[in-house]
Amino acid sequence: GENVEQHPSTLSVQEGDSAVIKCTYSDSASNYFPWYKQELGKRPQLIIDIRSNVGEKKDQRIAVTLNKTAKHFSLHITETQPEDSAVYFCAASRDRTGANSKLTFGKGITLSVRP
Amino acid sequence: DTGVSQNPRHKITKRGQNVTFRCDPISEHNRLYWYRQTLGQGPEFLTYFQNEAQLEKSRLLSDRFSAERPKGSFSTLEIQRTEQGDSAMYLCASSPSTVSGELFFGEGSRLTVL
């Protein structure tokens, strides 16, 4: 089955700096890669996703890049703000029918943005 | 609120008791998922439904766990003979069968087994 790994487990940045969070996956058949943000005590929420037919996707201050050959993808957050502090989960799935069968999540990385 | 609804939000039970959680998905969504999350970990897949059909079950889902979605709307997750290792947050999510892959999670049901 799919194995998704995130390293490191914590990341601290100064407000205004950029943050990069990396993820690796094992299943070369995976073709859908979302990132979820979970604030303390809240539900996970999708912030951005990418499919294997593109290499990069941007949405305002966040972007995701995908390297299929190396089987890794990264989340980039620019101009970080204190409200970006949260746990970020990457995930992967084989998206056969246009909707997910199942997502395999990484363990998450805790991002702290220092004011 | 038209989001995914789960209840109860918290359940404390003694080892050996049975518990049942309910999930009401977003009404137009025909896919429904159950995940389990423990402290410091990402959500772990348990099972999912397309309408009333249970399409996949994780090997994590022992025979003490059963999930149903009888009419293709709400779902229940029952844990029989609970063990302390079952203590976790049980998350339900739903998604439409469209190109979008987004999962919409509920707030979760936290289970504590004493």
CSV table of C-alpha atoms in Angstrom, one decimal:
chain,number,residue,atom,x,y,z
A,1,GLY,CA,0.0,0.0,0.0
A,2,GLU,CA,0.9,3.7,-0.1
A,3,ASN,CA,3.3,5.1,2.4
A,4,VAL,CA,3.4,8.9,2.8
A,5,GLU,CA,6.2,10.5,4.9
A,6,GLN,CA,6.7,14.0,6.1
A,7,HIS,CA,9.9,15.4,7.5
A,8,PRO,CA,10.7,17.2,9.8
A,9,SER,CA,7.8,16.9,12.3
A,10,THR,CA,8.1,20.6,13.3
A,11,LEU,CA,9.1,23.8,11.6
A,12,SER,CA,9.4,27.3,13.1
A,13,VAL,CA,9.8,30.4,10.9
A,14,GLN,CA,9.8,34.1,11.5
A,15,GLU,CA,6.7,36.0,10.4
A,16,GLY,CA,7.1,37.2,6.8
A,17,ASP,CA,9.5,34.4,5.9
A,18,SER,CA,8.8,31.5,3.6
A,19,ALA,CA,8.1,28.0,4.7
A,20,VAL,CA,8.6,24.8,2.7
A,21,ILE,CA,7.2,21.5,3.8
A,22,LYS,CA,8.2,18.3,2.0
A,23,CYS,CA,6.5,15.0,1.5
A,24,THR,CA,7.5,11.7,-0.1
A,25,TYR,CA,5.3,8.9,-1.3
A,26,SER,CA,5.9,5.3,-2.3
A,27,ASP,CA,3.2,4.3,-4.7
A,28,SER,CA,4.2,5.3,-8.3
A,29,ALA,CA,0.5,4.9,-9.3
A,30,SER,CA,-0.6,7.7,-7.0
A,31,ASN,CA,-1.8,10.6,-9.0
A,32,TYR,CA,-3.6,13.0,-6.6
A,33,PHE,CA,-1.8,14.9,-3.9
A,34,PRO,CA,-3.7,17.3,-1.5
A,35,TRP,CA,-2.5,19.3,1.5
A,36,TYR,CA,-4.7,19.7,4.5
A,37,LYS,CA,-4.4,22.2,7.3
A,38,GLN,CA,-5.6,21.4,10.8
A,39,GLU,CA,-5.7,24.1,13.4
A,40,LEU,CA,-5.7,23.0,17.1
A,41,GLY,CA,-9.0,21.3,18.0
A,42,LYS,CA,-10.4,21.8,14.5
A,43,ARG,CA,-11.2,19.6,11.5
A,44,PRO,CA,-8.7,19.1,8.7
A,45,GLN,CA,-9.4,21.4,5.7
A,46,LEU,CA,-8.1,21.2,2.2
A,47,ILE,CA,-5.8,24.2,1.3
A,48,ILE,CA,-4.4,23.1,-2.1
A,49,ASP,CA,-4.1,20.0,-4.2
A,50,ILE,CA,-2.2,18.9,-7.3
A,51,ARG,CA,-2.7,16.1,-9.8
A,52,SER,CA,0.1,14.2,-11.5
A,53,ASN,CA,-0.4,15.8,-14.9
A,54,VAL,CA,1.0,19.2,-13.6
A,55,GLY,CA,4.2,20.1,-11.9
A,56,GLU,CA,3.1,23.2,-9.9
A,57,LYS,CA,0.0,24.9,-8.7
A,58,LYS,CA,-0.3,28.3,-7.0
A,59,ASP,CA,-3.1,29.9,-5.0
A,60,GLN,CA,-2.2,33.3,-3.6
A,61,ARG,CA,0.5,32.7,-0.9
A,62,ILE,CA,0.6,29.0,-1.2
A,63,ALA,CA,1.9,26.7,-3.9
A,64,VAL,CA,2.5,23.0,-4.4
A,65,THR,CA,5.2,21.4,-6.5
A,66,LEU,CA,5.3,17.8,-7.6
A,67,ASN,CA,8.3,15.7,-8.7
A,68,LYS,CA,6.9,12.4,-10.0
A,69,THR,CA,10.3,10.9,-10.8
A,70,ALA,CA,11.6,11.4,-7.2
A,71,LYS,CA,8.1,10.8,-5.8
A,72,HIS,CA,8.0,13.9,-3.6
A,73,PHE,CA,5.9,17.0,-3.4
A,74,SER,CA,6.2,20.2,-1.4
A,75,LEU,CA,4.1,22.9,0.0
A,76,HIS,CA,5.4,26.4,-0.2
A,77,ILE,CA,4.0,29.2,1.9
A,78,THR,CA,5.3,32.7,1.3
A,79,GLU,CA,4.9,35.8,3.6
A,80,THR,CA,4.0,33.6,6.5
A,81,GLN,CA,1.5,35.0,9.1
A,82,PRO,CA,0.8,33.9,12.6
A,83,GLU,CA,-2.6,32.4,11.4
A,84,ASP,CA,-0.6,30.0,9.3
A,85,SER,CA,0.5,28.3,12.5
A,86,ALA,CA,-1.1,24.8,12.3
A,87,VAL,CA,-0.5,21.2,11.5
A,88,TYR,CA,-0.1,20.5,7.8
A,89,PHE,CA,-0.8,17.0,6.4
A,90,CYS,CA,0.1,15.8,3.0
A,91,ALA,CA,-1.7,12.9,1.4
A,92,ALA,CA,-1.7,10.8,-1.7
A,93,SER,CA,-4.2,8.6,-3.5
A,94,ARG,CA,-5.0,6.8,-6.8
A,95,ASP,CA,-7.7,8.8,-8.2
A,96,ARG,CA,-9.3,6.4,-10.7
A,97,THR,CA,-12.8,7.7,-11.3
A,98,GLY,CA,-12.6,11.4,-10.7
A,99,ALA,CA,-13.2,11.1,-7.0
A,100,ASN,CA,-11.0,9.7,-4.3
A,101,SER,CA,-11.0,6.1,-3.4
A,102,LYS,CA,-9.0,6.7,-0.2
A,103,LEU,CA,-6.3,9.2,0.9
A,104,THR,CA,-3.2,8.1,2.7
A,105,PHE,CA,-2.0,10.8,5.0
A,106,GLY,CA,1.4,11.6,6.4
A,107,LYS,CA,1.9,12.2,10.1
A,108,GLY,CA,1.8,15.9,9.8
A,109,ILE,CA,4.2,18.8,10.4
A,110,THR,CA,3.6,21.5,13.0
A,111,LEU,CA,4.3,24.9,11.6
A,112,SER,CA,4.9,27.7,14.1
A,113,VAL,CA,5.1,31.3,12.8
A,114,ARG,CA,6.9,33.5,15.3
A,115,PRO,CA,5.6,37.1,15.4
B,1,ASP,CA,-24.9,24.4,9.1
B,2,THR,CA,-24.7,22.3,6.0
B,3,GLY,CA,-21.3,20.8,6.8
B,4,VAL,CA,-20.5,17.2,7.9
B,5,SER,CA,-22.1,16.5,11.3
B,6,GLN,CA,-20.9,13.9,13.8
B,7,ASN,CA,-22.2,12.8,17.1
B,8,PRO,CA,-21.6,12.4,19.9
B,9,ARG,CA,-18.6,14.7,19.9
B,10,HIS,CA,-17.2,13.0,23.0
B,11,LYS,CA,-17.7,9.6,24.4
B,12,ILE,CA,-16.1,8.1,27.5
B,13,THR,CA,-16.7,4.4,28.0
B,14,LYS,CA,-15.4,1.5,30.0
B,15,ARG,CA,-13.4,-1.2,28.4
B,16,GLY,CA,-15.6,-3.9,27.0
B,17,GLN,CA,-18.5,-1.7,26.2
B,18,ASN,CA,-19.9,-1.1,22.8
B,19,VAL,CA,-20.1,2.4,21.3
B,20,THR,CA,-21.7,3.8,18.1
B,21,PHE,CA,-20.9,7.0,16.3
B,22,ARG,CA,-23.1,8.7,13.7
B,23,CYS,CA,-22.1,10.8,10.7
B,24,ASP,CA,-24.4,12.9,8.6
B,25,PRO,CA,-22.6,13.9,5.4
B,26,ILE,CA,-23.2,16.9,3.2
B,27,SER,CA,-26.5,16.0,1.5
B,28,GLU,CA,-25.3,16.0,-2.2
B,29,HIS,CA,-22.2,13.9,-1.4
B,30,ASN,CA,-22.5,10.2,-2.2
B,31,ARG,CA,-19.0,9.3,-0.9
B,32,LEU,CA,-18.5,8.9,2.8
B,33,TYR,CA,-15.3,8.0,4.6
B,34,TRP,CA,-14.3,7.1,8.2
B,35,TYR,CA,-10.8,7.9,9.5
B,36,ARG,CA,-9.2,7.5,12.9
B,37,GLN,CA,-6.7,10.0,14.2
B,38,THR,CA,-4.5,9.7,17.3
B,39,LEU,CA,-2.4,12.4,18.9
B,40,GLY,CA,0.5,13.4,16.7
B,41,GLN,CA,-0.6,11.3,13.8
B,42,GLY,CA,-2.4,11.9,10.5
B,43,PRO,CA,-5.8,10.5,9.8
B,44,GLU,CA,-5.7,6.8,9.2
B,45,PHE,CA,-8.2,5.4,6.7
B,46,LEU,CA,-10.8,2.9,8.0
B,47,THR,CA,-13.5,2.5,5.4
B,48,TYR,CA,-15.5,4.3,2.7
B,49,PHE,CA,-18.9,4.1,1.1
B,50,GLN,CA,-20.2,5.0,-2.4
B,51,ASN,CA,-23.9,5.5,-1.6
B,52,GLU,CA,-24.9,2.5,0.5
B,53,ALA,CA,-22.1,0.2,-0.8
B,54,GLN,CA,-19.0,-0.2,1.4
B,55,LEU,CA,-16.2,-0.3,-1.2
B,56,GLU,CA,-13.1,-0.7,0.9
B,57,LYS,CA,-12.1,-1.5,4.4
B,58,SER,CA,-8.7,-1.1,6.0
B,59,ARG,CA,-7.0,-4.0,7.6
B,60,LEU,CA,-7.0,-1.7,10.7
B,61,LEU,CA,-10.7,-2.4,10.9
B,62,SER,CA,-10.9,-5.5,13.0
B,63,ASP,CA,-14.0,-7.6,13.3
B,64,ARG,CA,-14.9,-5.5,16.4
B,65,PHE,CA,-15.5,-2.6,14.0
B,66,SER,CA,-18.5,-2.3,11.7
B,67,ALA,CA,-19.8,0.5,9.6
B,68,GLU,CA,-23.0,0.9,7.8
B,69,ARG,CA,-24.7,3.4,5.5
B,70,PRO,CA,-28.1,1.8,5.0
B,71,LYS,CA,-29.8,4.3,2.8
B,72,GLY,CA,-26.9,6.0,1.3
B,73,SER,CA,-27.2,9.1,3.6
B,74,PHE,CA,-26.0,8.9,7.2
B,75,SER,CA,-23.5,6.4,8.4
B,76,THR,CA,-22.8,4.7,11.7
B,77,LEU,CA,-19.5,3.3,13.0
B,78,GLU,CA,-19.9,0.7,15.8
B,79,ILE,CA,-17.0,-0.5,18.0
B,80,GLN,CA,-17.8,-3.6,20.0
B,81,ARG,CA,-15.9,-4.7,23.1
B,82,THR,CA,-13.9,-1.5,23.2
B,83,GLU,CA,-10.2,-1.6,24.2
B,84,GLN,CA,-8.0,1.1,25.5
B,85,GLY,CA,-6.2,1.2,22.1
B,86,ASP,CA,-9.4,2.3,20.5
B,87,SER,CA,-9.2,5.7,22.2
B,88,ALA,CA,-8.9,8.2,19.3
B,89,MET,CA,-10.7,10.8,17.3
B,90,TYR,CA,-13.0,9.2,14.8
B,91,LEU,CA,-13.3,11.5,11.8
B,92,CYS,CA,-16.0,11.3,9.1
B,93,ALA,CA,-15.6,12.9,5.7
B,94,SER,CA,-17.7,13.2,2.6
B,95,SER,CA,-17.1,14.1,-1.0
B,96,PRO,CA,-19.0,14.3,-4.2
B,97,SER,CA,-18.3,12.0,-7.1
B,98,THR,CA,-16.9,14.8,-9.3
B,99,VAL,CA,-13.5,15.7,-10.5
B,100,SER,CA,-12.8,17.5,-7.3
B,101,GLY,CA,-11.1,15.2,-4.8
B,102,GLU,CA,-11.7,17.4,-1.7
B,103,LEU,CA,-12.8,15.6,1.4
B,104,PHE,CA,-15.0,17.6,3.8
B,105,PHE,CA,-14.4,16.5,7.3
B,106,GLY,CA,-16.6,16.6,10.3
B,107,GLU,CA,-15.5,17.9,13.7
B,108,GLY,CA,-14.9,14.3,14.8
B,109,SER,CA,-16.1,12.0,17.6
B,110,ARG,CA,-13.5,11.7,20.4
B,111,LEU,CA,-13.6,8.3,22.1
B,112,THR,CA,-11.9,7.6,25.5
B,113,VAL,CA,-11.8,4.1,26.7
B,114,LEU,CA,-11.1,3.7,30.4
